[in-house]
């Protein structure tokens, strides 16, 4: 699970990693009560990277500009994700920007320290200068120093950057994290250091041991379980729910090829995870349908599942359960469902769904064509 920047910075603060004074903004009007002096930077709190390049990071000098910029950022999706909150932060004058990270290398099963003297938004330059140190036995400050020397740092910076890497490592191991990243670490003209952006990935298996992280996770509304991916697109009226990323992307492709416009798509996750039972799959289907139909632009839902753990009929009954519970509001909205299922008990599923007037297909192309046809009529 990825934390948002403001949550990562909260952890940095607790660890003594220097961060700027900042304030969470839930609504543009919150900026009228801002306690940080201008100029400030406003930052979209989405989990994906590349916010700087996408226009999700804006510098402003006064309240009027800040409110306008906040309105723009709240309405700007970044790789399909809209921010629920923004972060307002004091502006920092950096002369250089470094990249720092502690990450678990899964092939060698050891933590690795990464550092580059060319941090910031130019990922190519960062990679070109990247240095690494494998932490192959118990951690000591020596590892951090070694990374700074490999990065080519001198004098005072060796000291101050090493101290930050040590604190990052402490955070990484104490909280069982998969990644701690600072990009950029701003270096001022006087050689002071400041974490300007932070990324923390929590290991989902370790949430049970860290109730404080589990609470942070629960605060993030619209957070999906890690095996699901949901992408909201800008326009369109067809919603897709599929299982497995490959199937999801192939379906998206076919709908577009048939000249359909997709409003959003959801990958419910493959069926091959260790802890999946028929009951959890049905629950996922219902939760997934709930999520993709929240968008009022949606007129047609196309469900495409390859059923293996469950039968087609069980998948159909999950769809039916969702449908029956909301029959009235779905009819008012004129929401059409189209299903494509592959697996056991197809005929039973077909009977089941035809009672609800939901067309069921075995052939994907037929299902896609029907969905696009219905969407065009709507
Ligand atoms: P990302 O593009 O999603 O990684 O978002 P960042 O938080 O890294 O912001 C993009 C860029 O904006 C950074 O690489 C910095 O160059 C710049 N930036 C972000 N915050 C500050 C700040 O407080 N002061 C200054 N001067 N630059 C900042
Ligand atoms: Mn960044």
Coordinates of C-alpha atoms and ligand atoms in Angstrom, one line a residue:
X1 CA 0.0 0.0 0.0
X2 CA 1.3 3.4 -1.0
X3 CA 0.9 6.2 1.5
X4 CA 0.2 9.7 0.4
X5 CA 3.0 12.3 0.5
X6 CA 1.6 14.1 3.5
X7 CA 1.4 10.9 5.4
X8 CA 4.9 9.9 4.5
X9 CA 6.1 13.3 5.7
X10 CA 4.3 12.8 9.0
X11 CA 6.5 9.6 9.4
X12 CA 9.6 11.6 8.4
X13 CA 8.8 14.2 11.0
X14 CA 8.6 11.6 13.7
X15 CA 12.0 10.2 12.6
X16 CA 13.7 13.6 12.7
X17 CA 14.0 13.9 8.9
X18 CA 13.7 17.6 8.0
X19 CA 10.4 18.6 6.3
X20 CA 8.9 22.0 5.7
X21 CA 5.9 23.4 7.7
X22 CA 2.8 22.3 5.8
X23 CA -1.0 22.1 6.0
X24 CA -3.5 19.7 4.7
X25 CA -6.1 21.3 2.4
X26 CA -9.4 19.5 2.1
X27 CA -11.2 22.3 0.2
X28 CA -9.9 25.4 -1.7
X29 CA -11.5 27.6 0.9
X30 CA -9.2 26.1 3.6
X31 CA -6.5 28.3 2.1
X32 CA -8.1 31.4 3.6
X33 CA -7.1 30.1 7.0
X34 CA -3.5 29.2 5.9
X35 CA -0.9 29.5 8.7
X36 CA 2.2 29.2 6.5
X37 CA 3.5 32.5 5.0
X38 CA 3.6 32.9 1.2
X39 CA 5.1 32.0 -1.2
X40 CA 3.9 28.4 -0.9
X41 CA 3.7 25.3 -3.1
X42 CA 0.4 23.4 -3.6
X43 CA 0.7 19.7 -4.2
X44 CA -1.9 17.1 -5.4
X45 CA -2.1 14.2 -3.0
X46 CA -2.3 11.2 -5.4
X47 CA -0.4 8.0 -5.1
X48 CA 1.0 8.1 -8.6
X49 CA 4.3 9.9 -9.5
X50 CA 4.9 12.5 -12.1
X51 CA 2.7 15.1 -10.4
X52 CA 5.2 17.9 -11.2
X53 CA 5.1 17.2 -15.0
X54 CA 1.3 16.7 -15.0
X55 CA 0.6 20.1 -13.4
X56 CA -0.2 18.8 -9.9
X57 CA 2.5 20.9 -8.2
X58 CA 2.0 24.7 -8.3
X59 CA 3.8 27.6 -6.7
X60 CA 1.7 30.6 -5.6
X61 CA 2.3 34.0 -4.0
X62 CA -1.0 35.0 -2.5
X63 CA -4.4 33.7 -1.4
X64 CA -6.3 34.6 -4.6
X65 CA -3.9 32.6 -6.7
X66 CA -3.8 29.8 -4.2
X67 CA -7.5 29.3 -4.2
X68 CA -7.6 29.3 -8.0
X69 CA -4.7 26.9 -8.2
X70 CA -6.3 24.6 -5.6
X71 CA -9.5 24.5 -7.7
X72 CA -7.5 23.5 -10.8
X73 CA -5.6 20.8 -9.0
X74 CA -8.7 19.2 -7.3
X75 CA -10.1 18.9 -10.9
X76 CA -7.0 17.5 -12.5
X77 CA -6.8 13.7 -12.7
X78 CA -3.2 12.4 -12.7
X79 CA -3.1 9.0 -14.4
X80 CA -6.8 8.7 -13.7
X81 CA -6.6 9.6 -10.0
X82 CA -8.3 12.7 -8.6
X83 CA -6.8 14.0 -5.3
X84 CA -9.0 14.0 -2.2
X85 CA -6.7 16.4 -0.4
X86 CA -3.9 18.8 -1.3
X87 CA -0.8 19.7 0.7
X88 CA 0.2 23.3 1.1
X89 CA 3.8 23.7 2.0
X90 CA 6.4 26.5 2.4
X91 CA 8.4 27.1 -0.7
X92 CA 12.1 26.0 -0.4
X93 CA 14.9 27.5 -2.5
X94 CA 17.0 24.5 -3.4
X95 CA 20.2 24.8 -5.4
X96 CA 20.6 21.1 -5.9
X97 CA 18.1 18.2 -5.8
X98 CA 19.2 14.6 -4.7
X99 CA 17.4 11.3 -4.9
X100 CA 17.5 8.9 -1.9
X101 CA 15.8 5.6 -1.3
X102 CA 15.8 2.5 0.8
X103 CA 14.3 -0.4 -0.9
X104 CA 14.0 -4.2 -0.5
X105 CA 15.7 -6.1 -3.2
X106 CA 13.5 -9.2 -3.5
X107 CA 16.0 -11.2 -5.5
X108 CA 18.8 -11.0 -3.0
X109 CA 16.4 -10.5 -0.1
X110 CA 18.4 -7.6 1.3
X111 CA 17.7 -3.9 1.7
X112 CA 19.5 -1.6 -0.7
X113 CA 20.4 2.1 -0.3
X114 CA 20.1 4.2 -3.5
X115 CA 21.3 7.7 -4.1
X116 CA 21.7 10.1 -7.0
X117 CA 23.0 13.7 -7.1
X118 CA 20.5 14.4 -9.9
X119 CA 17.1 14.0 -8.3
X120 CA 13.9 15.8 -9.1
X121 CA 11.6 15.2 -12.0
X122 CA 14.1 14.1 -14.7
X123 CA 14.1 10.4 -14.1
X124 CA 16.7 9.7 -16.8
X125 CA 19.3 12.0 -15.3
X126 CA 18.6 10.5 -11.9
X127 CA 19.2 7.0 -13.2
X128 CA 22.3 8.0 -15.0
X129 CA 23.9 9.0 -11.7
X130 CA 22.4 6.4 -9.4
X131 CA 24.6 4.7 -6.9
X132 CA 23.8 1.8 -4.7
X133 CA 25.0 0.1 -1.5
X134 CA 23.6 -3.3 -0.5
X135 CA 23.1 -3.7 3.3
X136 CA 24.4 -7.2 3.5
X137 CA 24.8 -7.6 7.2
X138 CA 23.5 -5.6 10.2
X139 CA 23.0 -2.0 9.4
X140 CA 25.5 0.6 10.7
X141 CA 26.1 4.3 9.8
X142 CA 29.0 3.1 7.7
X143 CA 26.6 1.9 5.0
X144 CA 25.0 5.4 4.8
X145 CA 28.4 7.1 4.6
X146 CA 29.5 4.7 1.9
X147 CA 26.6 5.7 -0.3
X148 CA 27.3 9.4 0.1
X149 CA 30.9 8.9 -0.8
X150 CA 29.9 6.9 -3.9
X151 CA 27.5 9.8 -4.8
X152 CA 30.5 12.1 -4.8
X153 CA 29.5 14.2 -1.8
X154 CA 32.1 16.2 0.1
X155 CA 32.6 17.7 3.6
X156 CA 29.4 18.8 5.4
X157 CA 27.1 17.1 3.0
X158 CA 28.5 13.7 3.7
X159 CA 27.5 14.2 7.3
X160 CA 24.0 15.7 6.7
X161 CA 22.9 13.3 3.9
X162 CA 24.2 10.3 5.8
X163 CA 22.1 11.3 8.8
X164 CA 19.0 11.3 6.6
X165 CA 19.8 7.9 5.1
X166 CA 20.2 6.5 8.6
X167 CA 16.9 7.9 9.7
X168 CA 15.3 6.5 6.5
X169 CA 16.7 3.1 7.2
X170 CA 15.4 3.2 10.8
X171 CA 11.9 4.0 9.5
X172 CA 12.2 1.3 6.8
X173 CA 13.1 -1.5 9.3
X174 CA 10.9 -0.3 12.3
X175 CA 7.8 -0.1 10.2
X176 CA 8.5 -3.1 7.9
X177 CA 8.3 -1.0 4.8
X178 CA 8.8 -2.0 1.2
X179 CA 10.1 1.4 0.2
X180 CA 11.1 4.8 1.6
X181 CA 12.0 7.4 -1.0
X182 CA 12.9 11.1 -0.9
X183 CA 12.8 12.7 -4.3
X184 CA 13.9 15.4 -4.2
X185 CA 16.0 16.1 -1.2
X186 CA 16.5 19.8 -1.6
X187 CA 20.0 21.2 -0.9
X188 CA 20.0 25.0 -0.1
X189 CA 22.8 27.4 -1.0
X190 CA 24.0 27.1 2.6
X191 CA 24.2 23.3 2.2
X192 CA 21.1 22.6 4.3
X193 CA 19.0 19.6 3.4
X194 CA 15.2 19.3 3.2
X195 CA 12.9 16.4 2.2
X196 CA 10.6 18.1 -0.5
X197 CA 8.8 14.9 -1.5
X198 CA 8.3 11.6 0.2
X199 CA 7.1 8.2 -0.9
X200 CA 6.5 5.3 1.5
X201 CA 5.2 1.8 0.5
X202 CA 3.9 -0.2 3.4
X203 CA 4.1 -4.0 3.3
X204 CA 0.5 -5.2 3.4
X205 CA 1.4 -8.4 5.1
X206 CA 2.9 -6.4 8.0
X207 CA -0.1 -4.1 8.6
X208 CA -1.2 -6.4 11.5
X209 CA 2.0 -5.5 13.4
X210 CA 1.5 -1.8 12.9
X211 CA -1.9 -0.5 13.9
X212 CA -0.8 3.1 13.4
X213 CA -0.1 2.4 9.7
X214 CA -3.3 0.4 9.4
X215 CA -5.1 3.6 10.7
X216 CA -3.4 5.8 8.1
X217 CA -4.5 3.3 5.4
X218 CA -8.1 3.4 6.6
X219 CA -8.1 7.2 6.4
X220 CA -7.5 7.1 2.7
X221 CA -11.0 6.9 1.3
X222 CA -11.5 5.2 -2.0
X223 CA -8.5 3.0 -1.2
X224 CA -8.7 -0.3 -2.9
X225 CA -7.2 -3.6 -1.8
X226 CA -3.8 -4.1 -3.3
X227 CA -4.8 -6.7 -5.9
X228 CA -7.4 -4.4 -7.4
X229 CA -6.7 -1.5 -9.9
X230 CA -9.3 1.1 -10.7
X231 CA -8.8 3.8 -13.3
X232 CA -11.3 6.6 -13.8
X233 CA -11.1 8.2 -17.3
X234 CA -12.2 11.6 -18.3
X235 CA -15.3 10.9 -20.4
X236 CA -17.2 7.9 -21.7
X237 CA -20.2 6.0 -20.4
X238 CA -19.1 2.4 -20.3
X239 CA -17.7 0.9 -17.1
X240 CA -15.7 -2.3 -17.2
X241 CA -15.1 -4.9 -14.5
X242 CA -12.8 -7.8 -15.3
X243 CA -10.5 -10.2 -13.4
X244 CA -6.8 -10.0 -14.1
X245 CA -4.9 -7.0 -15.5
X246 CA -4.3 -8.6 -18.9
X247 CA -8.0 -9.4 -19.4
X248 CA -8.9 -5.8 -18.3
X249 CA -6.5 -4.1 -20.8
X250 CA -7.6 -6.4 -23.6
X251 CA -11.2 -5.7 -22.9
X252 CA -10.5 -1.9 -22.8
X253 CA -8.8 -2.2 -26.1
X254 CA -11.7 -4.1 -27.7
X255 CA -14.3 -1.6 -26.5
X256 CA -12.3 1.3 -27.9
X257 CA -11.7 -0.6 -31.1
X258 CA -15.5 -1.0 -31.4
X259 CA -15.8 2.8 -30.9
X260 CA -17.1 2.6 -27.4
X261 CA -16.1 5.2 -24.8
X262 CA -14.9 3.9 -21.5
X263 CA -15.8 5.9 -18.3
X264 CA -13.7 3.7 -16.0
X265 CA -12.3 0.2 -15.6
X266 CA -11.6 -2.0 -12.7
X267 CA -9.4 -5.1 -12.4
X268 CA -10.9 -7.2 -9.6
X269 CA -7.7 -9.2 -9.3
X270 CA -6.8 -12.6 -10.6
X271 CA -8.2 -15.7 -8.9
X272 CA -4.9 -17.3 -8.3
X273 CA -4.1 -15.7 -5.0
X274 CA -3.6 -18.0 -2.0
X275 CA -6.4 -16.8 0.2
X276 CA -9.2 -16.6 -2.4
X277 CA -12.5 -18.4 -1.6
X278 CA -15.7 -18.3 -3.7
X279 CA -17.3 -16.1 -1.0
X280 CA -14.5 -13.5 -1.2
X281 CA -14.7 -13.5 -5.0
X282 CA -18.5 -12.8 -4.9
X283 CA -17.9 -10.0 -2.3
X284 CA -15.3 -8.5 -4.6
X285 CA -17.6 -8.6 -7.6
X286 CA -20.3 -6.8 -5.6
X287 CA -17.9 -4.2 -4.2
X288 CA -16.4 -3.7 -7.6
X289 CA -19.8 -3.1 -9.3
X290 CA -20.6 -0.6 -6.6
X291 CA -17.4 1.3 -7.2
X292 CA -17.7 1.5 -11.0
X293 CA -21.4 2.5 -11.0
X294 CA -20.9 5.4 -8.6
X295 CA -19.9 7.5 -11.6
X296 CA -23.3 9.0 -12.8
X297 CA -22.0 9.2 -16.4
X298 CA -22.0 5.4 -16.6
X299 CA -24.9 3.9 -18.7
X300 CA -23.5 0.5 -19.4
X301 CA -21.6 -2.0 -17.3
X302 CA -19.6 -4.7 -19.1
X303 CA -18.5 -7.6 -16.8
X304 CA -15.9 -9.9 -18.2
X305 CA -14.7 -12.8 -16.0
X306 CA -12.7 -15.9 -16.6
X307 CA -14.2 -18.1 -13.9
X308 CA -12.0 -20.8 -12.4
X309 CA -12.3 -20.9 -8.6
X310 CA -16.0 -20.1 -8.9
X311 CA -18.5 -21.3 -11.5
X312 CA -20.2 -18.9 -14.0
X313 CA -23.4 -19.4 -12.1
X314 CA -21.9 -18.2 -8.8
X315 CA -20.5 -15.1 -10.6
X316 CA -24.0 -14.6 -12.0
X317 CA -25.5 -14.8 -8.6
X318 CA -23.1 -12.1 -7.3
X319 CA -24.2 -9.9 -10.1
X320 CA -27.8 -10.7 -9.4
X321 CA -27.4 -9.9 -5.7
X322 CA -25.9 -6.5 -6.6
X323 CA -28.7 -5.9 -9.1
X324 CA -31.6 -7.0 -6.9
X325 CA -30.5 -4.8 -4.0
X326 CA -30.5 -1.7 -6.2
X327 CA -33.1 -2.6 -8.8
X328 CA -35.1 0.5 -8.5
X329 CA -32.3 3.0 -8.6
X330 CA -30.6 1.1 -11.4
X331 CA -33.8 1.2 -13.5
X332 CA -34.2 4.9 -12.8
X333 CA -30.7 5.5 -14.1
X334 CA -31.3 3.2 -17.1
X335 CA -28.2 1.4 -16.3
X336 CA -27.6 -1.7 -18.6
X337 CA -25.6 -4.7 -17.8
X338 CA -23.8 -7.0 -20.2
X339 CA -21.9 -10.0 -19.1
X340 CA -19.3 -12.3 -20.6
X341 CA -18.4 -15.3 -18.5
X342 CA -16.2 -18.3 -19.3
X343 CA -16.2 -21.4 -17.2
X344 CA -18.4 -24.1 -15.6
X345 CA -22.2 -23.9 -15.4
X346 CA -22.5 -21.3 -18.2
X347 CA -26.1 -22.4 -19.1
X348 CA -27.3 -22.1 -15.5
X349 CA -25.7 -18.6 -15.4
X350 CA -27.5 -17.7 -18.6
X351 CA -30.9 -18.7 -17.2
X352 CA -30.1 -16.8 -14.0
X353 CA -29.2 -13.6 -15.8
X354 CA -31.9 -13.7 -18.5
X355 CA -34.5 -13.4 -15.7
X356 CA -32.9 -10.0 -15.0
X357 CA -32.7 -9.2 -18.7
X358 CA -28.9 -9.2 -18.6
X359 CA -27.5 -10.6 -21.8
X360 CA -24.7 -13.1 -21.2
X361 CA -22.2 -14.1 -23.8
X362 CA -19.4 -16.6 -24.0
X363 CA -17.8 -14.7 -26.9
X364 CA -16.0 -11.5 -25.9
X365 CA -16.5 -9.7 -29.2
X366 CA -20.3 -10.2 -29.1
X367 CA -20.4 -8.9 -25.5
X368 CA -18.3 -5.9 -26.4
X369 CA -20.5 -5.1 -29.5
X370 CA -23.7 -5.4 -27.4
X371 CA -22.3 -3.1 -24.7
X372 CA -21.2 -0.5 -27.3
X373 CA -24.6 -0.7 -29.0
X374 CA -26.4 0.0 -25.7
X375 CA -24.0 2.8 -24.8
X376 CA -24.7 4.5 -28.1
X377 CA -28.5 4.4 -27.6
X378 CA -28.2 5.8 -24.1
Ligands
LIG1 P1 6.5 14.4 -8.3 O1 6.6 15.0 -9.6 O2 5.2 13.6 -8.2 O3 7.6 13.6 -7.9 O4 6.3 15.6 -7.2 P2 7.4 16.4 -6.4 O5 6.9 16.6 -5.0 O6 8.8 15.7 -6.5 O7 7.4 17.8 -7.1 C1 8.0 18.0 -8.4 C2 9.1 19.0 -8.3 O8 8.6 20.3 -7.8 C3 10.3 18.6 -7.5 O9 11.1 17.8 -8.1 C4 10.9 19.9 -7.1 O10 11.7 20.3 -8.1 C5 9.7 20.8 -7.1 N1 9.3 21.1 -5.7 C6 8.4 20.4 -4.9 N2 8.2 20.9 -3.7 C7 9.0 22.0 -3.7 C8 9.3 23.0 -2.7 O11 8.8 23.0 -1.6 N3 10.2 23.9 -3.1 C9 10.8 24.0 -4.3 N4 11.7 24.9 -4.6 N5 10.6 23.1 -5.2 C10 9.7 22.1 -4.9
LIG2 MN1 9.1 13.7 -6.4

